[in-house]
XYZ file of C-alpha atoms in Angstrom:
433
model
C 0.000 0.000 0.000
C 1.245 3.533 -0.776
C 1.345 5.621 2.405
C 2.308 9.217 3.174
C 3.117 10.462 6.665
C 3.228 14.205 7.343
C 5.449 14.907 10.311
C 8.613 13.059 11.342
C 8.363 13.582 15.061
C 7.972 10.770 17.531
C 4.635 9.458 16.232
C 5.248 10.023 12.540
C 8.672 8.427 12.482
C 7.601 5.338 14.419
C 4.496 4.942 12.245
C 6.399 5.455 8.993
C 9.104 2.964 9.911
C 6.563 0.474 11.261
C 4.307 0.525 8.201
C 7.282 0.216 5.839
C 8.581 -2.798 7.744
C 5.374 -4.644 6.813
C 6.034 -4.122 3.107
C 4.236 -0.835 2.447
C 5.811 1.955 0.406
C 6.035 4.899 2.808
C 7.085 8.501 2.219
C 7.546 10.692 5.310
C 7.426 14.447 4.780
C 8.496 17.287 7.035
C 9.091 21.015 6.601
C 12.351 20.769 8.590
C 14.925 20.337 5.828
C 17.763 19.682 8.271
C 15.873 16.844 9.920
C 14.977 15.300 6.559
C 18.615 15.329 5.433
C 19.642 13.596 8.647
C 16.918 10.987 8.205
C 17.994 10.332 4.621
C 21.430 9.459 6.052
C 19.788 7.166 8.598
C 20.398 9.520 11.532
C 17.551 9.404 14.045
C 16.714 12.727 15.752
C 14.995 11.090 18.749
C 16.010 8.398 21.206
C 13.799 5.326 20.892
C 15.287 1.831 21.310
C 15.412 -0.085 18.022
C 14.094 2.724 15.838
C 17.457 3.419 14.210
C 17.801 -0.173 13.024
C 14.237 -0.244 11.664
C 14.664 3.011 9.741
C 18.025 1.968 8.285
C 16.727 -1.442 7.180
C 13.736 -0.009 5.354
C 15.727 2.845 3.818
C 18.081 0.243 2.406
C 15.198 -1.777 0.957
C 13.667 1.356 -0.589
C 10.352 0.994 1.217
C 10.910 4.132 3.318
C 11.765 7.570 1.953
C 11.983 11.089 3.378
C 11.222 14.393 1.681
C 10.366 18.033 2.284
C 8.047 17.983 -0.751
C 4.513 17.323 0.505
C 3.168 17.020 -3.041
C 5.714 14.273 -3.745
C 4.721 12.416 -0.591
C 0.965 12.655 -1.106
C 0.713 12.033 -4.856
C -0.713 8.559 -5.439
C -0.998 7.694 -1.745
C -3.972 5.636 -0.617
C -3.541 6.639 3.035
C -2.172 9.957 4.280
C -1.400 10.277 7.981
C -1.255 13.628 9.751
C 1.297 13.249 12.541
C 2.237 16.837 13.332
C 2.438 18.491 16.735
C -0.550 19.711 18.725
C 1.123 21.787 21.452
C -0.769 23.330 24.337
C -2.003 26.870 23.814
C -1.849 29.384 26.660
C -5.318 28.358 27.883
C -4.452 24.648 27.868
C -6.348 23.859 24.665
C -4.645 21.993 21.828
C -3.177 24.223 19.124
C -4.496 22.775 15.845
C -2.737 25.204 13.515
C -0.196 22.596 12.342
C -2.936 20.010 11.776
C -5.069 22.382 9.686
C -2.044 23.577 7.697
C -1.143 19.946 6.967
C -4.722 19.207 5.895
C -4.746 22.134 3.471
C -1.398 21.010 2.028
C -2.742 17.492 1.557
C -5.768 18.830 -0.289
C -3.573 20.745 -2.710
C -1.432 17.641 -3.315
C -4.144 14.987 -3.790
C -4.100 13.277 -7.189
C -6.966 10.878 -6.484
C -8.955 9.350 -3.653
C -7.195 8.843 -0.337
C -8.197 8.438 3.274
C -6.685 11.240 5.366
C -6.018 10.055 8.902
C -5.493 12.103 12.049
C -2.690 10.292 13.884
C -1.916 13.312 16.038
C -3.654 13.573 19.398
C -6.467 16.010 18.695
C -9.623 17.298 20.417
C -13.099 16.039 19.639
C -14.342 17.529 16.389
C -10.941 17.797 14.694
C -11.819 15.301 11.950
C -14.610 17.642 10.883
C -12.186 20.574 10.771
C -9.712 18.521 8.753
C -12.466 17.542 6.317
C -13.369 21.207 5.817
C -9.714 22.239 5.400
C -9.065 19.580 2.743
C -12.292 20.410 0.928
C -11.207 24.053 0.648
C -8.134 23.079 -1.361
C -9.148 20.135 -3.570
C -11.788 18.819 -5.922
C -10.531 15.239 -5.536
C -12.616 12.697 -3.590
C -11.299 11.810 -0.134
C -12.275 10.378 3.230
C -11.223 11.445 6.728
C -10.584 9.174 9.707
C -9.201 9.352 13.216
C -6.604 6.784 14.302
C -5.068 7.894 17.607
C -1.701 6.473 18.634
C -1.163 4.570 21.869
C 2.629 4.466 22.015
C 4.750 4.384 25.168
C 8.034 6.205 24.793
C 10.824 3.708 25.331
C 8.681 0.827 24.036
C 7.040 2.438 21.028
C 8.104 -0.095 18.423
C 6.664 -2.991 20.386
C 3.438 -1.034 20.914
C 3.192 -0.263 17.201
C 4.103 -3.713 15.892
C 2.003 -5.607 18.444
C -0.813 -3.212 19.343
C -3.144 -4.018 22.221
C -5.832 -2.209 20.230
C -6.172 -0.158 17.058
C -8.870 2.507 17.345
C -10.252 3.822 14.056
C -12.954 6.441 13.740
C -14.520 6.775 10.287
C -17.915 7.070 8.667
C -17.603 5.454 5.244
C -17.030 1.885 4.097
C -14.160 2.547 1.710
C -12.070 4.173 4.433
C -12.958 1.365 6.825
C -11.893 -1.344 4.378
C -8.668 0.459 3.459
C -7.545 0.977 7.050
C -8.549 -2.521 8.111
C -6.439 -3.925 5.267
C -3.522 -1.717 6.330
C -3.606 -2.921 9.927
C -4.520 -6.562 9.230
C -0.870 -7.776 9.258
C -0.395 -6.223 12.702
C -3.321 -8.098 14.270
C -3.210 -11.495 12.531
C -3.444 -13.580 15.706
C -5.972 -11.376 17.469
C -7.916 -8.809 15.467
C -8.177 -5.938 17.924
C -9.171 -3.240 15.440
C -12.052 -1.251 16.912
C -14.179 0.859 14.603
C -16.276 3.780 15.816
C -17.184 7.303 14.790
C -14.381 9.858 14.590
C -15.485 11.933 17.587
C -15.539 8.851 19.818
C -12.077 7.839 18.605
C -10.719 11.297 19.390
C -12.102 11.224 22.914
C -10.930 7.631 23.497
C -7.317 8.791 23.245
C -7.781 11.656 25.699
C -9.826 9.539 28.100
C -7.167 6.811 28.139
C -4.286 9.149 28.941
C -6.344 11.118 31.456
C -7.247 7.928 33.312
C -3.623 6.771 33.509
C -2.614 10.217 34.758
C -5.363 9.935 37.366
C -3.938 6.663 38.683
C -0.509 8.269 39.037
C -1.793 11.334 40.881
C -4.020 9.200 43.093
C -1.058 7.068 44.132
C 1.077 10.144 44.761
C -1.654 11.579 46.975
C -1.764 8.267 48.864
C 2.023 8.317 49.214
C 1.924 11.750 50.816
C -0.756 10.510 53.216
C 1.373 7.455 54.017
C 4.222 9.704 55.108
C 1.947 11.512 57.551
C 0.590 8.231 58.933
C 3.859 6.316 59.122
C 2.624 3.800 56.519
C 4.729 2.233 53.754
C 3.140 3.060 50.399
C 4.849 0.061 48.808
C 2.751 -2.269 50.933
C -0.382 -0.298 50.066
C 0.454 -0.295 46.348
C 1.034 -4.050 46.229
C -2.092 -4.780 48.214
C -4.187 -2.630 45.889
C -2.622 -3.986 42.709
C -3.495 -7.588 43.511
C -7.176 -6.755 43.137
C -7.924 -7.732 39.502
C -10.381 -4.835 39.268
C -7.492 -2.446 39.931
C -4.303 -4.149 38.708
C -0.717 -3.112 39.466
C 0.094 -0.808 36.546
C 0.530 2.946 36.993
C 0.343 2.636 40.786
C 3.972 3.532 41.420
C 4.328 6.705 43.494
C 7.009 9.179 42.573
C 7.644 12.770 41.620
C 4.826 13.197 39.119
C 4.189 12.472 35.463
C 5.694 14.374 32.562
C 6.414 13.931 28.867
C 4.643 15.009 25.722
C 1.325 13.243 26.373
C -0.128 13.142 29.884
C 0.346 16.824 30.875
C -0.781 18.145 27.493
C -3.695 15.746 27.106
C -5.055 16.304 30.609
C -5.072 20.059 30.017
C -6.583 19.656 26.542
C -9.500 17.482 27.652
C -10.213 19.880 30.546
C -10.252 22.725 28.026
C -12.631 20.747 25.788
C -14.998 20.245 28.710
C -14.997 23.966 29.512
C -15.724 24.828 25.872
C -18.996 22.884 26.057
C -19.989 24.259 29.448
C -18.738 21.367 31.572
C -15.990 20.772 34.085
C -13.882 17.685 34.743
C -13.390 18.130 38.475
C -11.404 14.939 38.955
C -8.910 15.914 36.268
C -8.612 19.425 37.673
C -7.451 17.767 40.908
C -5.185 15.345 39.023
C -3.394 18.276 37.409
C -3.015 20.162 40.710
C -1.661 17.080 42.502
C 0.865 16.494 39.738
C 2.151 20.060 39.752
C 2.586 19.841 43.520
C 4.252 16.437 43.334
C 6.896 17.691 40.909
C 8.182 19.953 43.699
C 7.989 17.242 46.364
C 11.602 16.043 46.213
C 13.029 19.571 46.089
C 10.951 20.366 49.197
C 12.372 17.296 50.970
C 15.912 18.406 50.136
C 15.209 21.936 51.356
C 13.645 20.644 54.584
C 16.611 18.376 55.317
C 19.249 21.092 54.865
C 17.186 24.016 56.151
C 19.053 27.301 56.122
C 22.285 25.572 55.078
C 21.027 24.571 51.614
C 22.627 27.476 49.720
C 26.080 26.574 48.492
C 25.462 22.821 48.634
C 25.958 20.462 45.704
C 23.202 18.018 44.767
C 23.690 15.231 42.238
C 20.749 14.162 40.070
C 20.582 10.729 38.488
C 18.011 10.791 35.695
C 16.683 13.786 33.768
C 14.254 12.379 31.188
C 10.616 12.161 32.253
C 10.882 8.347 32.129
C 13.535 5.744 31.284
C 14.045 4.700 27.679
C 13.743 8.184 26.185
C 15.583 11.496 25.901
C 12.317 13.433 26.241
C 12.443 16.139 28.926
C 9.153 17.832 28.059
C 7.302 18.559 31.318
C 9.823 16.306 33.096
C 9.749 16.543 36.910
C 13.522 17.031 36.707
C 12.958 20.524 35.317
C 10.960 21.641 38.363
C 13.561 20.165 40.698
C 16.489 21.746 38.855
C 14.771 25.122 38.821
C 14.031 24.919 42.549
C 17.601 23.923 43.430
C 19.182 26.603 41.242
C 16.879 29.231 42.763
C 18.177 28.214 46.209
C 21.806 28.667 45.161
C 22.548 24.943 44.856
C 25.190 23.592 42.485
C 23.593 20.874 40.373
C 25.509 17.881 39.048
C 23.580 15.543 36.753
C 23.765 12.410 34.656
C 21.266 10.701 32.342
C 21.929 7.921 29.816
C 20.018 9.723 27.052
C 18.727 13.177 28.003
C 21.853 15.213 28.744
C 21.778 16.828 25.301
C 18.354 18.419 25.755
C 19.179 19.443 29.343
C 22.459 20.987 28.215
C 20.671 22.929 25.498
C 18.129 24.219 28.036
C 20.363 25.066 30.996
C 23.831 25.570 29.508
C 26.568 25.728 32.130
C 24.080 26.276 34.975
C 23.924 22.478 35.317
C 27.135 20.424 35.319
C 26.628 17.297 33.216
C 28.759 14.175 33.615
C 29.199 11.185 31.312
C 29.455 8.905 34.354
C 26.814 8.706 37.056
C 29.525 8.022 39.631
C 31.575 11.063 38.590
C 28.451 13.188 38.884
C 28.134 12.033 42.512
C 31.733 12.856 43.428
C 31.799 15.523 46.128
C 28.027 16.040 46.201
C 26.209 16.655 49.476
C 23.280 14.492 48.368
C 22.086 12.254 45.579
C 18.557 12.477 44.140
C 17.067 9.779 41.889
C 14.695 11.344 39.369
C 14.381 8.679 36.635
C 14.365 4.922 37.200
C 16.850 3.874 34.518
C 17.888 0.234 34.854
C 21.543 1.097 35.435
C 20.604 3.032 38.567
C 18.749 0.163 40.229
C 21.739 -1.715 41.618
C 24.830 0.502 41.746
C 27.952 -0.094 43.846
C 26.676 1.422 47.074
C 30.044 1.304 48.842
C 31.627 3.233 45.989
C 28.714 5.675 46.067
C 29.251 6.270 49.793
C 32.900 7.070 49.191
C 32.112 9.535 46.413
C 29.382 11.487 48.201
C 30.389 14.072 50.747
C 27.790 12.500 53.013
C 25.706 9.323 52.497
C 22.424 11.093 51.820
C 19.877 9.897 49.218
C 16.539 11.265 48.044
C 14.883 8.509 46.028
C 12.144 10.060 43.905
C 11.228 6.722 42.298
C 11.465 4.320 45.252
C 13.904 2.084 43.394
C 15.965 1.285 46.507
C 14.936 -0.451 49.703
C 14.931 1.895 52.724
C 15.880 -0.830 55.201
C 18.840 -1.939 53.104
C 19.969 1.641 52.484
C 19.942 2.469 56.177
C 21.790 -0.763 56.956
C 24.456 0.381 54.487
C 24.782 3.653 56.394
C 22.774 5.952 54.149
C 20.261 8.543 55.233
C 17.387 7.698 52.925
C 14.267 9.605 51.895
C 11.716 8.010 49.546
C 8.199 8.847 48.451
C 5.600 7.531 50.882
C 8.160 5.441 52.746
C 8.318 5.608 56.564
């Protein structure tokens, strides 16, 4: 099948590479000429495990191409995906300007019938706006569908190649048959393609992310209560998670959620509710809890040191919003770094993937180290902000020797408090007594 993908960000690049790996001819288009030239050389602008190998393999086979020419990408395509950004506007609503501009460009480039698919995360009613935008610029027949992505950064290829569900919103049979044929190889053993109207598909994406964000904020609220009551949140979490109606996922307390999806999508769906005269009170609370939780570890550090915090050095292990990615958008690390710098603290930091973006944002205000141990050398405290695998079982004796004092603030509860104290560390976790 001939496929065009507009946008070579996280979603567009994964989708383009994934579809091409199943034998489709895919052209990915982007207005960023520098990015396209890098992609033509097989250089991947984002960190996602396995994506570089997939792109290179399909470039070599000629099934995947990159261009800045939208007309070249769209001409002759049966399916055209819109995978451009939908950043938050000042009021929290999703900015659809890139989506509408892409739709108008597609209309001008159509050479025959195609189904135009919103892959970007968009508010309810966007498919109708896309339909109108395309209609303004073409006389060719076309269909419009919504096909939201459900990709986890750090495991996106597995999610794309073996989807737990494929949600498609469309209102005509030709589009339905075309998209079902496209996804059929992905769901051979268990056809989990779900068809619905476009508006329902658009809301399904927002509702899914908002619910997962709610679980995280709920558990963080419980963790804060546990600290006041002298209860171990790890026991509470495990006891809750064994109930099959609840399950264990997204019940890990920490320093809040971040990234390109949960913060933006929670704000966008709240904005959608306000636009139609409603209010999502639970999500309003979820957002407030998360903003507070991002400051939680910095507050613990400030409380421990009191008036002697200024002039201290704090080492941060982990900067990305989650392991397996270099994405620092809305990362809790940013709030913690800002708080520490405002208090006159010297910040040392290490992350396996995200030091480039942090360096670009903070410059020499944050000292970045290639080694997590070197980052800890001479620091007054260590704070764990991202639960990368290589941080889970370090050489604790070496760590004690490197730190000026054996003091740890574990924002992800990856270490056992009893063991840490037995090793001579002063240990603070989240919701741990």
